[in-house]
Every structure is written in C-alpha cells, then in structure tokens.
mmCIF file of C-alpha atoms in Angstrom:
data_model
loop_
_atom_site.group_PDB
_atom_site.id
_atom_site.type_symbol
_atom_site.label_atom_id
_atom_site.label_comp_id
_atom_site.label_asym_id
_atom_site.label_seq_id
_atom_site.Cartn_x
_atom_site.Cartn_y
_atom_site.Cartn_z
ATOM 1 C CA MET A 1 -76.590 49.941 -3.839
ATOM 2 C CA ALA A 2 -80.170 49.708 -4.732
ATOM 3 C CA PRO A 3 -82.385 49.674 -1.803
ATOM 4 C CA ALA A 4 -83.892 45.930 -3.439
ATOM 5 C CA ALA A 5 -80.966 44.766 -3.699
ATOM 6 C CA HIS A 6 -79.560 41.595 -1.352
ATOM 7 C CA ILE A 7 -76.095 41.501 -0.786
ATOM 8 C CA GLY A 8 -75.656 37.751 1.140
ATOM 9 C CA PRO A 9 -72.998 36.434 3.819
ATOM 10 C CA GLY A 10 -69.575 36.126 2.790
ATOM 11 C CA CYS A 11 -69.737 39.089 0.035
ATOM 12 C CA VAL A 12 -67.296 41.947 -0.586
ATOM 13 C CA VAL A 13 -67.950 45.185 -2.020
ATOM 14 C CA ARG A 14 -65.105 47.821 -2.875
ATOM 15 C CA GLY A 15 -66.009 50.582 -4.490
ATOM 16 C CA PRO A 16 -66.706 52.708 -6.761
ATOM 17 C CA ALA A 17 -69.801 50.432 -7.497
ATOM 18 C CA TYR A 18 -73.196 50.265 -8.764
ATOM 19 C CA ILE A 19 -75.557 47.200 -7.630
ATOM 20 C CA GLY A 20 -79.030 47.368 -8.751
ATOM 21 C CA ALA A 21 -82.331 46.745 -7.921
ATOM 22 C CA GLY A 22 -83.392 43.104 -7.321
ATOM 23 C CA VAL A 23 -79.439 42.200 -7.282
ATOM 24 C CA GLU A 24 -78.749 38.873 -5.405
ATOM 25 C CA ALA A 25 -74.848 38.583 -4.488
ATOM 26 C CA MET A 26 -74.080 35.374 -2.291
ATOM 27 C CA ASP A 27 -70.480 34.974 -1.381
ATOM 28 C CA VAL A 28 -69.233 37.489 -4.128
ATOM 29 C CA ARG A 29 -65.965 39.621 -4.286
ATOM 30 C CA LEU A 30 -67.112 43.045 -6.167
ATOM 31 C CA GLU A 31 -64.798 45.868 -6.961
ATOM 32 C CA SER A 32 -65.035 48.950 -9.182
ATOM 33 C CA CYS A 33 -67.843 47.626 -11.145
ATOM 34 C CA VAL A 34 -71.569 47.817 -12.443
ATOM 35 C CA VAL A 35 -74.183 45.373 -11.679
ATOM 36 C CA GLU A 36 -77.767 46.041 -12.964
ATOM 37 C CA LYS A 37 -80.948 44.656 -11.965
ATOM 38 C CA GLY A 38 -82.344 41.909 -11.461
ATOM 39 C CA CYS A 39 -78.556 39.914 -11.905
ATOM 40 C CA ARG A 40 -77.775 36.943 -10.125
ATOM 41 C CA LEU A 41 -74.120 36.560 -8.841
ATOM 42 C CA MET A 42 -73.035 33.259 -6.726
ATOM 43 C CA GLY A 43 -69.248 32.487 -5.168
ATOM 44 C CA CYS A 44 -67.709 34.423 -8.272
ATOM 45 C CA VAL A 45 -65.430 37.676 -8.964
ATOM 46 C CA VAL A 46 -66.712 40.772 -10.677
ATOM 47 C CA LYS A 47 -63.572 43.378 -11.225
ATOM 48 C CA ASP A 48 -62.963 46.285 -13.159
ATOM 49 C CA SER A 49 -66.204 45.330 -15.007
ATOM 50 C CA THR A 50 -70.119 45.604 -16.143
ATOM 51 C CA VAL A 51 -72.894 43.031 -15.701
ATOM 52 C CA MET A 52 -75.768 44.167 -17.353
ATOM 53 C CA GLU A 53 -79.601 43.369 -16.394
ATOM 54 C CA TYR A 54 -80.614 40.078 -15.468
ATOM 55 C CA SER A 55 -77.575 38.353 -16.364
ATOM 56 C CA ARG A 56 -76.242 35.133 -14.040
ATOM 57 C CA VAL A 57 -72.661 34.533 -12.912
ATOM 58 C CA MET A 58 -71.957 31.319 -11.145
ATOM 59 C CA GLU A 59 -70.080 29.732 -8.618
ATOM 60 C CA GLY A 60 -66.443 30.168 -9.263
ATOM 61 C CA ALA A 61 -66.217 32.432 -11.682
ATOM 62 C CA ILE A 62 -64.761 35.202 -12.477
ATOM 63 C CA VAL A 63 -65.054 38.317 -14.800
ATOM 64 C CA THR A 64 -62.352 41.150 -14.961
ATOM 65 C CA GLN A 65 -61.872 44.362 -17.498
ATOM 66 C CA ALA A 66 -64.845 43.015 -19.310
ATOM 67 C CA VAL A 67 -68.666 43.964 -20.362
ATOM 68 C CA ILE A 68 -71.595 41.225 -19.845
ATOM 69 C CA GLY A 69 -74.357 41.902 -22.135
ATOM 70 C CA GLY A 70 -77.903 41.130 -20.574
ATOM 71 C CA TYR A 71 -79.493 37.945 -19.881
ATOM 72 C CA CYS A 72 -75.844 36.304 -20.140
ATOM 73 C CA LEU A 73 -75.542 33.458 -18.890
ATOM 74 C CA LEU A 74 -71.564 32.682 -16.914
ATOM 75 C CA GLY A 75 -71.368 28.629 -16.196
ATOM 76 C CA PRO A 76 -69.421 27.431 -13.050
ATOM 77 C CA ASN A 77 -65.764 28.361 -13.274
ATOM 78 C CA ALA A 78 -66.148 30.514 -16.330
ATOM 79 C CA THR A 79 -63.455 33.195 -16.813
ATOM 80 C CA VAL A 80 -64.324 36.743 -19.084
ATOM 81 C CA CYS A 81 -60.993 38.457 -19.247
ATOM 82 C CA GLY A 82 -60.248 41.788 -20.970
ATOM 83 C CA GLU A 83 -56.411 42.730 -21.550
ATOM 84 C CA ILE A 84 -55.099 44.143 -18.521
ATOM 85 C CA LEU A 85 -51.988 45.745 -19.534
ATOM 86 C CA ASP A 86 -53.727 47.737 -22.480
ATOM 87 C CA GLY A 87 -57.313 48.143 -20.874
ATOM 88 C CA ASN A 88 -59.312 46.739 -23.309
ATOM 89 C CA ALA A 89 -62.355 45.035 -22.268
ATOM 90 C CA ALA A 90 -63.648 41.527 -23.237
ATOM 91 C CA VAL A 91 -67.146 41.954 -24.396
ATOM 92 C CA LEU A 92 -69.964 39.485 -24.250
ATOM 93 C CA GLY A 93 -73.476 40.051 -26.178
ATOM 94 C CA ASP A 94 -76.649 39.850 -24.964
ATOM 95 C CA PHE A 95 -78.562 36.699 -24.147
ATOM 96 C CA SER A 96 -74.617 34.689 -24.794
ATOM 97 C CA THR A 97 -73.259 31.823 -22.709
ATOM 98 C CA VAL A 98 -69.977 31.058 -21.217
ATOM 99 C CA SER A 99 -69.731 27.110 -20.573
ATOM 100 C CA PRO A 100 -68.680 25.982 -17.517
ATOM 101 C CA GLY A 101 -64.733 25.917 -17.340
ATOM 102 C CA SER A 102 -64.378 27.913 -20.397
ATOM 103 C CA VAL A 103 -62.358 31.139 -20.749
ATOM 104 C CA PHE A 104 -63.003 34.268 -22.734
ATOM 105 C CA SER A 105 -59.919 36.363 -22.542
ATOM 106 C CA GLY A 106 -57.978 39.161 -24.010
ATOM 107 C CA PRO A 107 -59.549 42.411 -26.373
ATOM 108 C CA VAL A 108 -62.246 40.286 -27.526
ATOM 109 C CA LYS A 109 -65.760 40.895 -28.229
ATOM 110 C CA ALA A 110 -68.816 38.006 -28.633
ATOM 111 C CA GLY A 111 -71.874 39.190 -30.437
ATOM 112 C CA PRO A 112 -75.247 38.483 -29.335
ATOM 113 C CA PHE A 113 -76.722 34.495 -28.787
ATOM 114 C CA THR A 114 -73.136 33.275 -28.714
ATOM 115 C CA ASN A 115 -71.995 30.472 -27.475
ATOM 116 C CA VAL A 116 -68.236 30.443 -26.224
ATOM 117 C CA SER A 117 -66.795 26.829 -24.943
ATOM 118 C CA GLY A 118 -63.313 25.877 -24.249
ATOM 119 C CA PHE A 119 -60.512 28.382 -24.366
ATOM 120 C CA CYS A 120 -61.371 31.503 -26.625
ATOM 121 C CA ASP A 121 -59.339 34.316 -27.640
ATOM 122 C CA HIS A 122 -60.608 35.772 -31.144
ATOM 123 C CA ASP A 123 -63.907 37.641 -31.929
ATOM 124 C CA ILE A 124 -67.242 35.673 -32.221
ATOM 125 C CA PRO A 125 -69.766 36.505 -34.466
ATOM 126 C CA ALA A 126 -73.751 36.664 -33.301
ATOM 127 C CA PHE A 127 -75.732 33.972 -33.064
ATOM 128 C CA ILE A 128 -72.825 31.251 -33.269
ATOM 129 C CA SER A 129 -73.158 28.368 -30.791
ATOM 130 C CA ARG A 130 -70.486 25.704 -29.932
ATOM 131 C CA GLY A 131 -68.037 24.233 -32.315
ATOM 132 C CA GLY A 132 -68.790 27.115 -34.907
ATOM 133 C CA SER A 133 -72.150 26.307 -35.805
ATOM 134 C CA ARG A 134 -75.135 29.047 -36.338
ATOM 135 C CA LEU A 135 -77.747 28.953 -33.914
ATOM 136 C CA SER A 136 -81.073 28.784 -35.477
ATOM 137 C CA LEU A 137 -83.259 31.866 -35.138
ATOM 138 C CA ASP A 138 -85.715 28.961 -33.111
ATOM 139 C CA GLU A 139 -83.127 28.439 -31.027
ATOM 140 C CA ALA A 140 -82.214 32.250 -30.017
ATOM 141 C CA LEU A 141 -86.037 32.603 -29.625
ATOM 142 C CA LYS A 142 -86.468 29.784 -27.354
ATOM 143 C CA ILE A 143 -83.279 31.375 -25.111
ATOM 144 C CA CYS A 144 -85.066 34.471 -25.180
ATOM 145 C CA TRP A 145 -88.246 33.393 -23.683
ATOM 146 C CA LEU A 146 -86.685 30.552 -21.313
ATOM 147 C CA ARG A 147 -84.261 33.806 -20.084
ATOM 148 C CA VAL A 148 -86.875 36.502 -20.121
ATOM 149 C CA GLY A 149 -89.512 34.040 -18.304
ATOM 150 C CA ARG A 150 -87.693 32.921 -16.281
ATOM 151 C CA TRP A 151 -85.075 35.805 -15.194
ATOM 152 C CA GLU A 152 -87.355 38.324 -15.115
ATOM 153 C CA ASN A 153 -90.655 36.430 -14.648
ATOM 154 C CA ARG A 154 -92.384 38.037 -18.042
ATOM 155 C CA ILE A 155 -93.744 37.005 -21.099
ATOM 156 C CA VAL A 156 -91.350 38.350 -24.061
ATOM 157 C CA SER A 157 -93.194 41.071 -25.798
ATOM 158 C CA ASP A 158 -93.672 40.655 -29.367
ATOM 159 C CA TYR A 159 -91.635 43.884 -29.864
ATOM 160 C CA GLU A 160 -88.588 41.933 -28.225
ATOM 161 C CA LEU A 161 -89.539 38.951 -30.337
ATOM 162 C CA ASN A 162 -89.717 40.886 -33.963
ATOM 163 C CA LEU A 163 -86.361 42.567 -32.606
ATOM 164 C CA VAL A 164 -84.745 39.469 -32.247
ATOM 165 C CA LYS A 165 -85.801 38.359 -35.753
ATOM 166 C CA LYS A 166 -84.488 41.564 -37.390
ATOM 167 C CA ILE A 167 -80.935 41.461 -35.721
ATOM 168 C CA TYR A 168 -81.101 37.822 -36.796
ATOM 169 C CA LYS A 169 -81.644 38.374 -40.600
ATOM 170 C CA THR A 170 -79.499 41.298 -40.807
ATOM 171 C CA VAL A 171 -76.563 39.461 -39.238
ATOM 172 C CA ARG A 172 -77.748 36.315 -41.488
ATOM 173 C CA ARG A 173 -77.203 39.212 -44.224
ATOM 174 C CA GLY A 174 -73.782 39.895 -43.256
ATOM 175 C CA GLY A 175 -75.082 42.815 -41.788
ATOM 176 C CA ARG A 176 -73.304 43.817 -38.507
ATOM 177 C CA SER A 177 -75.734 43.262 -35.505
ATOM 178 C CA PRO A 178 -77.163 46.326 -33.738
ATOM 179 C CA GLY A 179 -76.960 45.055 -30.229
ATOM 180 C CA GLN A 180 -74.128 45.717 -28.570
ATOM 181 C CA PRO A 181 -73.272 45.507 -25.130
ATOM 182 C CA GLY A 182 -73.904 48.616 -23.118
ATOM 183 C CA LYS A 183 -76.955 49.394 -24.963
ATOM 184 C CA PRO A 184 -79.326 46.022 -24.783
ATOM 185 C CA ILE A 185 -80.902 44.995 -27.630
ATOM 186 C CA PHE A 186 -83.770 45.180 -26.084
ATOM 187 C CA SER A 187 -83.613 49.077 -25.521
ATOM 188 C CA LYS A 188 -86.349 51.107 -27.672
ATOM 189 C CA GLY A 189 -84.384 54.416 -27.085
#
C-alpha cells in the first residue's frame, strides 16, 4: 500500500493487493486486486480486478474479474463482472461510465468513452452513449475536461486533448481505438 493512500473505517483488504498513492477507500472490500493512484472507492467490492488511475467506484458497486480503465465512473449499485468459469475479464475503456444499477457482464469489452446502461453482455465500441448513439467529440472532450479537472485537480494538456481527438477520428473512420485498459490513453510511452 502506497504511503499516501487513505484506507478508512470498515475496509477489508485481502492480498495480494496493491493500493496506489492518493487512493481514498471507505467501507470497501478489496481482494486480490490492484487499485491505481487517485482512485476513490466508496462502499463497494473489488475482487480479482484492476482499477486504473483516478477512477471512481460508488456505493454498492461490485467489480469482479475486470479491468477498469482510467477516469471511469461506476455508479451506485453498478456491476462489472467477467466470466468466473473461464477467467476472461470484463474490460471497461478509459473515461467510460457504468450507470447506477447497470450490469456489464461476461467476457466483454467496452472502448473508451462508452456509457453502459441497463444490462449489457456484449462488446461496446468506443464513444457509444446510452441507447447506442455516438458520443460527439465535444461531449467526449467535456468528459475529459471534467474528470481530469475535478478528479486529478489539473488542467488537461493540449497533448491529451489532441490524443482524444485523434482516437475519436480513428474510430469514426472505422479503425480500432488505440486506448486499451492496461495502457491508459494518456500514456506517452
């Protein structure tokens, strides 16, 4: 556990586990997981999973056998669950949202800037909002500005904004999104 992490009352941590700097956890159960820097976990369960930097997992949410990208938001009572029997993780791309009470289940993948709403057991392409409509570039940039600004307390760089624009244009042309959980879309390396 990183020195700057804050594990509050009611937390249970069972290893192996890595808790990054600046993580805030309150009344959570963490088992065999990695929680990267700056994440905020409130009243949730994270088991056999990785939660990338600055993501938020809210009250009643359950994350099992999953990779949650950076700057994601899992609403209250949301569930992200990979296949327990065959070990395939559910993967949620950077800046994605799982709406309150929604379920993202199975060996499924969601690209960056997606919004899972209701029950979903299939892959979701990047930049898809509720009901299957495409997120506009302006909407994606707004999500980026708000989450980085509020959660990391800094201004989004031109490099980062240009990277989001490039990913958006690549996806619109039918190309595959370069942002994959495990390698944040803001990674320069």
